[in-house]
Amino acid sequence: MHRKFQLRLLRRVWPLGVLLATLLLAVPACWGMWSSRVYLTAAAPAQTQAETTAQLHEKKFLPGFAEDVWETASLDSKTELAKQLAAYELAMLGVPDGTEVTVQPLDEDRLGYYSAASRQIVLSRSVLESGSAQETMDTIAHEAFHVQQAYVVENIDWDDAATQTAYYDQARRWLRNYQNGYVSGEEDILGYYFQPVEVDARAYAAEETERLQGLIDKELQKET
């Protein structure tokens, strides 16, 4: 269950695909069924929940992703900002602590990847050094969503009758995707692009990046 291929060209010029990533996030808790944020937060220990709640409201790092600030920041500063954003995204998605974020040299076309085996998000050093802040935010949101996908699939009780309801459709698509075998871009570019885990991660990242940009603009307005 890991993703190691993300083409910059595809991310820039292809359609974003079906916007399914956030359909389950708004499911009312009174139905007693799964929604990604409610389910995952409830699964975390009480202390982690408290820490996560505090983290969700801590956005002081976001102005560092303003393009003019990002452009002149050092690699070390960008790396720290990337780690803070990844922690924020994982908290928003309800994933318990334990995912490591590293920056490494990757192939030119790779923006980053998530390895479920090592529980590690790896970001491209060249993207942080020369890419835009928006590109970095999109990549982090994309990979954080892959972390949530893997966590959800591994922790849902698939024998429970409730998991056969429509509210679990998205999670079942992820499960089947993993069961049938994750398709890498090296072996099948179209298969890679249109598999459910990638379609949903791209959709989430696009919407989340837009939301984050709005938060950044608000933070910058407070400073003026």
Coordinates of N, CA and C in Angstrom, one line a residue:
M1 N 0.8 -1.2 0.0 CA 0.0 0.0 0.0 C 0.9 1.2 0.0
H2 N 1.6 1.4 -1.0 CA 2.3 2.7 -1.0 C 2.3 3.3 -2.4
R3 N 2.6 4.5 -2.5 CA 2.6 5.3 -3.7 C 3.9 5.9 -3.9
K4 N 4.5 5.6 -5.1 CA 5.9 6.1 -5.3 C 6.0 6.8 -6.7
F5 N 4.9 7.3 -7.2 CA 5.0 7.9 -8.5 C 4.0 9.0 -8.7
Q6 N 4.4 10.2 -9.0 CA 3.5 11.3 -9.1 C 4.1 12.2 -10.2
L7 N 3.5 12.2 -11.4 CA 4.1 13.0 -12.5 C 3.6 14.4 -12.4
R8 N 4.6 15.3 -12.5 CA 4.3 16.8 -12.5 C 3.5 17.2 -13.7
L9 N 3.8 16.6 -14.8 CA 3.1 16.9 -16.1 C 1.6 16.6 -15.9
L10 N 1.3 15.4 -15.4 CA -0.1 15.0 -15.2 C -0.8 15.9 -14.3
R11 N -0.1 16.2 -13.2 CA -0.7 17.1 -12.2 C -1.1 18.5 -12.7
R12 N -0.3 18.9 -13.7 CA -0.5 20.3 -14.2 C -1.5 20.4 -15.4
V13 N -1.6 19.4 -16.3 CA -2.3 19.6 -17.5 C -3.5 18.6 -17.7
W14 N -3.6 17.6 -16.9 CA -4.7 16.7 -17.0 C -5.9 17.2 -16.1
P15 N -7.1 16.7 -16.5 CA -8.3 17.1 -15.6 C -8.1 16.5 -14.2
L16 N -8.7 17.1 -13.3 CA -8.6 16.7 -11.9 C -9.3 15.4 -11.6
G17 N -10.2 15.0 -12.5 CA -11.0 13.8 -12.3 C -12.2 13.9 -11.5
V18 N -12.7 12.8 -11.1 CA -14.0 12.9 -10.3 C -13.7 13.3 -8.9
L19 N -14.5 14.4 -8.4 CA -14.2 15.0 -7.1 C -15.0 14.2 -6.0
L20 N -14.4 13.1 -5.6 CA -15.0 12.2 -4.7 C -14.4 12.3 -3.3
A21 N -13.3 12.9 -3.2 CA -12.4 12.8 -2.0 C -13.1 13.2 -0.7
T22 N -14.0 14.2 -0.7 CA -14.6 14.6 0.5 C -16.0 14.2 0.8
L23 N -16.6 13.3 0.0 CA -18.0 13.0 0.1 C -18.3 12.4 1.5
L24 N -17.3 11.6 2.1 CA -17.6 10.9 3.3 C -17.3 11.8 4.6
L25 N -16.7 12.9 4.4 CA -16.3 13.7 5.5 C -17.5 14.4 6.2
A26 N -18.6 14.5 5.5 CA -19.7 15.3 6.1 C -20.9 14.3 6.6
V27 N -20.6 13.1 6.7 CA -21.7 12.1 7.1 C -22.1 12.4 8.6
P28 N -23.3 12.6 8.9 CA -23.7 12.9 10.2 C -23.4 11.8 11.2
A29 N -22.8 12.1 12.3 CA -22.4 11.1 13.3 C -23.6 10.3 13.8
C30 N -24.8 10.9 13.8 CA -26.0 10.2 14.3 C -26.3 9.0 13.5
W31 N -25.9 8.9 12.3 CA -26.1 7.7 11.5 C -25.3 6.5 12.1
G32 N -24.3 6.8 12.9 CA -23.5 5.7 13.4 C -22.6 5.0 12.4
M33 N -22.4 5.7 11.3 CA -21.6 5.1 10.2 C -20.3 5.9 10.0
W34 N -19.5 5.3 9.2 CA -18.1 5.9 9.0 C -18.1 7.2 8.3
S35 N -17.4 8.1 8.8 CA -16.9 9.3 8.0 C -15.4 9.4 8.4
S36 N -14.6 9.8 7.4 CA -13.1 9.7 7.6 C -12.7 10.5 8.9
R37 N -13.1 11.7 9.0 CA -12.6 12.5 10.1 C -13.2 12.0 11.5
V38 N -14.5 11.8 11.5 CA -15.1 11.4 12.8 C -14.6 10.0 13.2
Y39 N -14.5 9.1 12.3 CA -14.1 7.7 12.6 C -12.7 7.7 13.1
L40 N -11.8 8.3 12.4 CA -10.4 8.2 12.8 C -10.1 9.0 14.1
T41 N -10.7 10.1 14.3 CA -10.5 10.8 15.5 C -10.9 10.0 16.7
A42 N -12.1 9.4 16.6 CA -12.6 8.6 17.6 C -11.7 7.4 18.0
A43 N -11.0 6.9 17.0 CA -10.1 5.8 17.2 C -8.8 6.1 17.9
A44 N -8.5 7.4 18.1 CA -7.3 7.8 18.7 C -7.4 7.9 20.2
P45 N -6.3 7.7 21.0 CA -6.3 7.8 22.4 C -6.8 9.2 22.8
A46 N -7.3 9.4 24.0 CA -7.8 10.7 24.5 C -6.7 11.8 24.4
Q47 N -5.5 11.5 24.9 CA -4.5 12.5 24.9 C -4.1 12.9 23.4
T48 N -4.1 12.0 22.5 CA -3.8 12.3 21.1 C -5.0 13.2 20.6
Q49 N -6.2 12.9 20.9 CA -7.3 13.7 20.5 C -7.1 15.2 21.0
A50 N -6.7 15.3 22.2 CA -6.6 16.7 22.7 C -5.4 17.4 22.0
E51 N -4.3 16.7 21.8 CA -3.2 17.3 21.0 C -3.6 17.6 19.6
T52 N -4.4 16.7 19.0 CA -4.9 17.0 17.6 C -5.8 18.2 17.6
T53 N -6.7 18.3 18.5 CA -7.6 19.4 18.5 C -6.8 20.7 18.6
A54 N -5.8 20.8 19.5 CA -5.0 22.0 19.6 C -4.3 22.3 18.3
Q55 N -3.8 21.2 17.7 CA -3.0 21.4 16.4 C -3.9 21.9 15.3
L56 N -5.2 21.5 15.3 CA -6.0 22.0 14.2 C -6.2 23.5 14.2
H57 N -6.1 24.1 15.4 CA -6.3 25.5 15.5 C -4.9 26.3 15.4
E58 N -3.9 25.6 15.3 CA -2.5 26.2 15.2 C -2.1 26.4 13.8
K59 N -2.3 27.6 13.2 CA -2.0 27.8 11.8 C -0.9 28.9 11.6
K60 N -0.2 29.2 12.7 CA 0.8 30.3 12.6 C 1.9 30.1 11.5
F61 N 2.1 28.8 11.1 CA 3.1 28.5 10.1 C 2.7 28.8 8.7
L62 N 1.4 28.9 8.5 CA 0.8 29.0 7.1 C 1.4 30.2 6.3
P63 N 1.6 31.4 6.9 CA 2.1 32.5 6.1 C 3.5 32.2 5.5
G64 N 4.2 31.2 6.0 CA 5.4 30.8 5.4 C 5.3 30.2 4.0
F65 N 4.0 29.8 3.7 CA 3.7 29.3 2.4 C 3.2 30.4 1.4
A66 N 3.3 31.6 1.8 CA 3.0 32.7 0.9 C 4.2 32.7 -0.2
E67 N 3.8 32.8 -1.4 CA 4.8 32.6 -2.5 C 6.1 33.5 -2.3
D68 N 5.9 34.7 -2.0 CA 7.1 35.6 -1.9 C 8.0 35.2 -0.7
V69 N 7.4 34.7 0.4 CA 8.1 34.2 1.5 C 8.8 32.9 1.2
W70 N 8.1 32.0 0.6 CA 8.6 30.7 0.2 C 9.8 30.8 -0.7
E71 N 9.7 31.7 -1.7 CA 10.7 31.8 -2.7 C 12.1 32.1 -2.1
T72 N 12.1 32.9 -1.0 CA 13.4 33.3 -0.5 C 13.8 32.5 0.8
A73 N 13.0 31.5 1.2 CA 13.3 30.7 2.4 C 14.4 29.7 2.1
S74 N 15.1 29.3 3.1 CA 16.2 28.3 2.9 C 15.5 26.9 2.9
L75 N 16.3 25.9 2.4 CA 15.8 24.6 2.4 C 15.4 24.1 3.7
D76 N 16.2 24.4 4.8 CA 15.9 24.0 6.1 C 14.6 24.6 6.6
S77 N 14.3 25.9 6.3 CA 13.1 26.5 6.6 C 11.9 25.9 5.9
K78 N 12.1 25.6 4.6 CA 11.0 25.0 3.8 C 10.7 23.6 4.4
T79 N 11.8 22.9 4.7 CA 11.6 21.5 5.3 C 10.8 21.5 6.5
E80 N 11.1 22.5 7.4 CA 10.3 22.6 8.7 C 8.9 23.0 8.4
L81 N 8.6 23.9 7.5 CA 7.3 24.3 7.1 C 6.5 23.1 6.5
A82 N 7.2 22.3 5.7 CA 6.6 21.1 5.1 C 6.1 20.1 6.2
K83 N 7.0 19.9 7.2 CA 6.7 19.0 8.2 C 5.5 19.5 9.1
Q84 N 5.4 20.8 9.3 CA 4.3 21.4 10.1 C 3.0 21.2 9.3
L85 N 3.1 21.5 8.0 CA 1.9 21.3 7.2 C 1.4 19.9 7.1
A86 N 2.4 19.0 7.0 CA 2.0 17.5 7.0 C 1.3 17.1 8.3
A87 N 1.9 17.6 9.4 CA 1.3 17.3 10.7 C -0.1 17.8 10.8
Y88 N -0.3 19.0 10.3 CA -1.6 19.7 10.3 C -2.6 18.9 9.5
E89 N -2.2 18.5 8.3 CA -3.1 17.7 7.4 C -3.4 16.4 8.0
L90 N -2.5 15.7 8.5 CA -2.8 14.4 9.1 C -3.7 14.5 10.3
A91 N -3.6 15.6 11.1 CA -4.5 15.9 12.2 C -5.9 16.1 11.6
M92 N -6.0 16.9 10.6 CA -7.3 17.2 10.0 C -7.9 16.0 9.5
L93 N -7.2 15.0 9.0 CA -7.7 13.8 8.5 C -7.9 12.7 9.5
G94 N -7.5 13.0 10.8 CA -7.8 12.1 11.9 C -6.8 11.0 12.0
V95 N -5.7 11.1 11.4 CA -4.7 10.0 11.4 C -3.8 10.1 12.7
P96 N -3.7 9.0 13.5 CA -2.9 9.1 14.7 C -1.4 9.4 14.4
D97 N -0.7 9.9 15.4 CA 0.7 10.2 15.2 C 1.5 9.0 14.8
G98 N 2.6 9.2 14.2 CA 3.5 8.1 13.8 C 4.0 8.1 12.4
T99 N 3.5 9.1 11.6 CA 4.0 9.2 10.2 C 5.2 10.2 10.1
E100 N 6.3 9.7 9.6 CA 7.5 10.5 9.5 C 7.5 11.2 8.1
V101 N 8.0 12.4 8.1 CA 8.1 13.2 6.9 C 9.6 13.5 6.7
T102 N 10.1 13.2 5.5 CA 11.5 13.4 5.1 C 11.6 14.1 3.8
V103 N 12.7 14.7 3.5 CA 13.0 15.3 2.2 C 14.2 14.6 1.6
Q104 N 14.1 14.1 0.4 CA 15.1 13.3 -0.2 C 15.2 13.7 -1.7
P105 N 16.4 13.4 -2.3 CA 16.5 13.6 -3.7 C 15.7 12.5 -4.4
L106 N 14.8 12.9 -5.3 CA 14.0 12.0 -6.1 C 14.2 12.3 -7.6
D107 N 13.7 11.3 -8.4 CA 13.7 11.5 -9.8 C 13.0 12.8 -10.2
E108 N 13.3 13.4 -11.3 CA 12.8 14.7 -11.7 C 11.3 14.8 -11.7
D109 N 10.7 13.7 -12.2 CA 9.2 13.7 -12.3 C 8.5 13.4 -11.0
R110 N 9.2 13.0 -10.0 CA 8.5 12.6 -8.7 C 8.5 13.8 -7.8
L111 N 7.2 14.1 -7.3 CA 7.1 15.2 -6.4 C 7.2 14.7 -4.9
G112 N 6.8 13.4 -4.8 CA 6.8 12.8 -3.5 C 6.1 11.5 -3.5
Y113 N 6.1 10.8 -2.4 CA 5.4 9.5 -2.3 C 5.2 9.2 -0.8
Y114 N 4.2 8.3 -0.6 CA 4.0 7.7 0.7 C 4.2 6.2 0.8
S115 N 5.0 5.8 1.7 CA 5.2 4.3 1.9 C 4.5 3.9 3.2
A116 N 3.5 3.0 3.0 CA 2.8 2.5 4.2 C 3.7 1.6 5.0
A117 N 4.6 0.9 4.3 CA 5.5 -0.1 5.0 C 6.3 0.6 6.0
S118 N 6.9 1.8 5.7 CA 7.7 2.5 6.6 C 7.0 3.7 7.3
R119 N 5.7 3.9 6.9 CA 4.9 5.0 7.5 C 5.7 6.3 7.3
Q120 N 6.0 6.6 6.1 CA 6.9 7.7 5.8 C 6.4 8.5 4.5
I121 N 6.2 9.8 4.7 CA 6.0 10.6 3.5 C 7.3 11.2 3.1
V122 N 7.7 11.0 1.8 CA 8.9 11.5 1.3 C 8.6 12.6 0.3
L123 N 9.2 13.7 0.5 CA 9.1 14.9 -0.4 C 10.3 15.1 -1.2
S124 N 10.2 15.5 -2.5 CA 11.3 15.8 -3.4 C 12.1 17.0 -2.9
R125 N 13.4 16.9 -2.8 CA 14.2 18.0 -2.4 C 14.2 19.1 -3.5
S126 N 14.2 18.7 -4.7 CA 14.2 19.7 -5.8 C 12.9 20.5 -5.9
V127 N 11.8 19.8 -5.5 CA 10.5 20.6 -5.5 C 10.6 21.6 -4.4
L128 N 11.1 21.3 -3.2 CA 11.2 22.2 -2.1 C 12.1 23.4 -2.5
E129 N 13.2 23.0 -3.2 CA 14.2 24.0 -3.5 C 13.8 25.0 -4.6
S130 N 13.1 24.5 -5.6 CA 12.8 25.3 -6.8 C 11.3 25.4 -7.1
G131 N 10.5 24.5 -6.5 CA 9.1 24.6 -6.8 C 8.3 25.7 -6.1
S132 N 7.1 25.9 -6.4 CA 6.3 26.9 -5.8 C 5.7 26.4 -4.5
A133 N 5.3 27.3 -3.6 CA 4.6 27.0 -2.4 C 3.3 26.2 -2.6
Q134 N 2.6 26.6 -3.7 CA 1.3 25.9 -4.0 C 1.6 24.5 -4.4
E135 N 2.6 24.2 -5.2 CA 3.0 22.9 -5.6 C 3.3 22.0 -4.4
T136 N 4.0 22.6 -3.5 CA 4.4 21.9 -2.3 C 3.2 21.6 -1.4
M137 N 2.3 22.5 -1.2 CA 1.1 22.3 -0.4 C 0.3 21.2 -1.1
D138 N 0.1 21.2 -2.4 CA -0.7 20.2 -3.1 C -0.1 18.8 -2.9
T139 N 1.2 18.7 -3.0 CA 1.9 17.5 -2.8 C 1.7 16.9 -1.4
I140 N 1.9 17.8 -0.4 CA 1.7 17.3 1.0 C 0.3 16.9 1.3
A141 N -0.7 17.7 0.8 CA -2.1 17.3 1.0 C -2.4 15.9 0.3
H142 N -1.8 15.8 -0.9 CA -2.0 14.5 -1.7 C -1.5 13.3 -0.9
E143 N -0.3 13.5 -0.4 CA 0.4 12.3 0.3 C -0.3 12.1 1.7
A144 N -0.7 13.1 2.3 CA -1.4 13.0 3.6 C -2.7 12.2 3.4
F145 N -3.4 12.4 2.3 CA -4.6 11.7 2.0 C -4.3 10.2 1.8
H146 N -3.2 9.9 1.2 CA -2.8 8.5 1.0 C -2.6 7.9 2.4
V147 N -2.0 8.6 3.3 CA -1.8 8.1 4.7 C -3.2 7.7 5.2
Q148 N -4.2 8.6 5.1 CA -5.5 8.3 5.6 C -6.1 7.1 4.9
Q149 N -6.0 7.0 3.6 CA -6.5 5.9 2.9 C -6.0 4.6 3.4
A150 N -4.7 4.5 3.6 CA -4.1 3.2 4.1 C -4.6 2.9 5.5
Y151 N -4.7 4.0 6.3 CA -5.1 3.8 7.7 C -6.6 3.3 7.8
V152 N -7.4 4.0 7.0 CA -8.8 3.6 6.9 C -9.0 2.1 6.5
V153 N -8.4 1.8 5.4 CA -8.5 0.4 4.9 C -8.1 -0.6 5.9
E154 N -7.0 -0.3 6.6 CA -6.4 -1.3 7.6 C -7.2 -1.4 8.9
N155 N -8.0 -0.3 9.2 CA -8.6 -0.3 10.5 C -10.1 -0.5 10.5
I156 N -10.8 -0.4 9.3 CA -12.2 -0.7 9.3 C -12.4 -2.2 9.5
D157 N -13.5 -2.5 10.2 CA -13.9 -3.9 10.4 C -14.8 -4.3 9.2
W158 N -14.2 -4.9 8.2 CA -14.8 -5.2 6.9 C -15.9 -6.3 7.1
D159 N -15.9 -7.0 8.2 CA -16.9 -8.0 8.5 C -18.2 -7.4 9.1
D160 N -18.1 -6.2 9.5 CA -19.3 -5.5 10.1 C -20.3 -5.2 9.0
A161 N -21.5 -5.5 9.2 CA -22.6 -5.3 8.2 C -22.7 -3.8 7.8
A162 N -22.4 -2.9 8.7 CA -22.5 -1.5 8.4 C -21.5 -1.1 7.2
T163 N -20.4 -1.8 7.1 CA -19.4 -1.5 6.0 C -19.9 -1.8 4.6
Q164 N -21.1 -2.4 4.5 CA -21.7 -2.7 3.2 C -22.6 -1.6 2.8
T165 N -22.8 -0.6 3.6 CA -23.7 0.5 3.2 C -23.0 1.5 2.3
A166 N -23.8 2.4 1.7 CA -23.3 3.3 0.7 C -22.3 4.2 1.3
Y167 N -22.3 4.5 2.6 CA -21.4 5.5 3.2 C -20.0 4.9 3.1
Y168 N -19.8 3.6 2.9 CA -18.5 3.0 2.9 C -18.0 2.8 1.4
D169 N -18.8 3.3 0.4 CA -18.4 3.0 -1.0 C -17.0 3.5 -1.3
Q170 N -16.6 4.7 -0.8 CA -15.3 5.2 -1.2 C -14.2 4.3 -0.5
A171 N -14.4 4.0 0.7 CA -13.4 3.1 1.4 C -13.3 1.7 0.7
R172 N -14.4 1.2 0.3 CA -14.4 -0.1 -0.4 C -13.7 0.0 -1.7
R173 N -13.8 1.1 -2.4 CA -13.0 1.3 -3.7 C -11.5 1.3 -3.4
W174 N -11.1 1.9 -2.3 CA -9.7 1.9 -1.9 C -9.3 0.5 -1.6
L175 N -10.1 -0.2 -0.8 CA -9.8 -1.6 -0.4 C -9.5 -2.4 -1.7
R176 N -10.5 -2.3 -2.7 CA -10.3 -3.1 -3.9 C -9.1 -2.7 -4.7
N177 N -8.8 -1.4 -4.7 CA -7.6 -0.9 -5.4 C -6.4 -1.6 -4.8
Y178 N -6.3 -1.6 -3.5 CA -5.1 -2.3 -2.9 C -5.1 -3.8 -3.1
Q179 N -6.3 -4.4 -3.0 CA -6.4 -5.9 -3.2 C -6.0 -6.3 -4.6
N180 N -6.4 -5.4 -5.6 CA -6.1 -5.7 -7.0 C -4.7 -5.4 -7.4
G181 N -4.0 -4.6 -6.5 CA -2.7 -4.2 -6.7 C -2.6 -2.8 -7.2
Y182 N -1.8 -2.0 -6.4 CA -1.6 -0.6 -6.7 C -0.8 -0.5 -8.1
V183 N -1.2 0.3 -9.0 CA -0.6 0.5 -10.3 C 0.3 1.6 -10.3
S184 N 1.6 1.4 -10.6 CA 2.6 2.4 -10.6 C 2.6 3.1 -12.0
G185 N 3.1 4.3 -12.0 CA 3.1 5.0 -13.3 C 4.1 4.4 -14.3
E186 N 5.2 3.8 -13.7 CA 6.2 3.2 -14.6 C 5.6 2.0 -15.4
E187 N 4.6 1.3 -14.8 CA 4.1 0.1 -15.5 C 2.8 0.5 -16.4
D188 N 2.0 1.4 -16.0 CA 0.8 1.8 -16.7 C 0.4 3.2 -16.3
I189 N 0.7 4.2 -17.1 CA 0.4 5.5 -16.8 C -1.0 5.8 -16.6
L190 N -1.9 5.3 -17.5 CA -3.3 5.5 -17.4 C -3.9 4.8 -16.2
G191 N -3.5 3.6 -16.0 CA -3.9 2.8 -14.9 C -3.6 3.5 -13.6
Y192 N -2.4 4.0 -13.5 CA -2.0 4.8 -12.4 C -2.9 6.0 -12.1
Y193 N -3.1 6.8 -13.2 CA -3.8 8.0 -13.0 C -5.2 7.9 -12.6
F194 N -5.9 6.8 -13.1 CA -7.3 6.7 -12.9 C -7.7 5.7 -11.8
Q195 N -6.7 5.1 -11.1 CA -7.1 4.2 -10.0 C -7.7 5.0 -8.9
P196 N -8.7 4.4 -8.2 CA -9.4 5.2 -7.1 C -8.6 5.9 -6.1
V197 N -7.5 5.3 -5.6 CA -6.7 6.0 -4.6 C -6.1 7.2 -5.1
E198 N -5.7 7.3 -6.4 CA -5.1 8.5 -6.9 C -6.1 9.5 -7.3
V199 N -7.2 9.1 -7.9 CA -8.3 10.0 -8.2 C -8.8 10.8 -7.0
D200 N -9.0 10.1 -5.9 CA -9.5 10.7 -4.7 C -8.4 11.6 -4.0
A201 N -7.2 11.1 -4.1 CA -6.1 11.9 -3.5 C -5.9 13.2 -4.2
R202 N -6.0 13.2 -5.6 CA -5.9 14.4 -6.4 C -7.0 15.4 -6.1
A203 N -8.2 14.8 -5.9 CA -9.4 15.7 -5.7 C -9.2 16.4 -4.3
Y204 N -8.9 15.6 -3.3 CA -8.7 16.2 -2.0 C -7.6 17.3 -2.0
A205 N -6.5 17.0 -2.6 CA -5.4 17.9 -2.6 C -5.7 19.2 -3.3
A206 N -6.5 19.1 -4.4 CA -6.9 20.3 -5.1 C -7.8 21.2 -4.3
E207 N -8.8 20.6 -3.6 CA -9.7 21.4 -2.8 C -9.0 21.9 -1.5
E208 N -8.1 21.1 -0.9 CA -7.5 21.4 0.3 C -6.4 22.6 0.0
T209 N -5.7 22.5 -1.1 CA -4.8 23.6 -1.4 C -5.5 24.9 -1.6
E210 N -6.7 24.9 -2.2 CA -7.4 26.1 -2.4 C -7.9 26.6 -1.0
R211 N -8.3 25.7 -0.1 CA -8.7 26.1 1.2 C -7.5 26.7 2.0
L212 N -6.4 26.1 1.9 CA -5.2 26.6 2.6 C -4.8 27.9 2.1
Q213 N -4.9 28.1 0.8 CA -4.5 29.4 0.2 C -5.4 30.5 0.8
G214 N -6.7 30.2 1.0 CA -7.6 31.2 1.6 C -7.2 31.5 3.0
L215 N -6.8 30.5 3.8 CA -6.3 30.7 5.2 C -5.1 31.6 5.2
I216 N -4.2 31.3 4.3 CA -2.9 32.1 4.2 C -3.3 33.6 3.9
D217 N -4.2 33.8 3.0 CA -4.6 35.2 2.7 C -5.1 35.9 3.9
K218 N -6.0 35.1 4.7 CA -6.5 35.7 5.9 C -5.5 36.1 6.9
E219 N -4.5 35.1 7.1 CA -3.4 35.4 8.0 C -2.6 36.6 7.6
L220 N -2.3 36.7 6.3 CA -1.5 37.8 5.8 C -2.3 39.2 6.0
Q221 N -3.6 39.1 5.9 CA -4.4 40.3 6.1 C -4.3 40.8 7.5
K222 N -4.2 39.8 8.5 CA -4.1 40.2 9.9 C -2.8 40.9 10.2
E223 N -1.8 40.6 9.4 CA -0.5 41.2 9.6 C -0.4 42.7 9.1
T224 N -1.3 43.0 8.2 CA -1.3 44.4 7.6 C -2.2 45.4 8.3

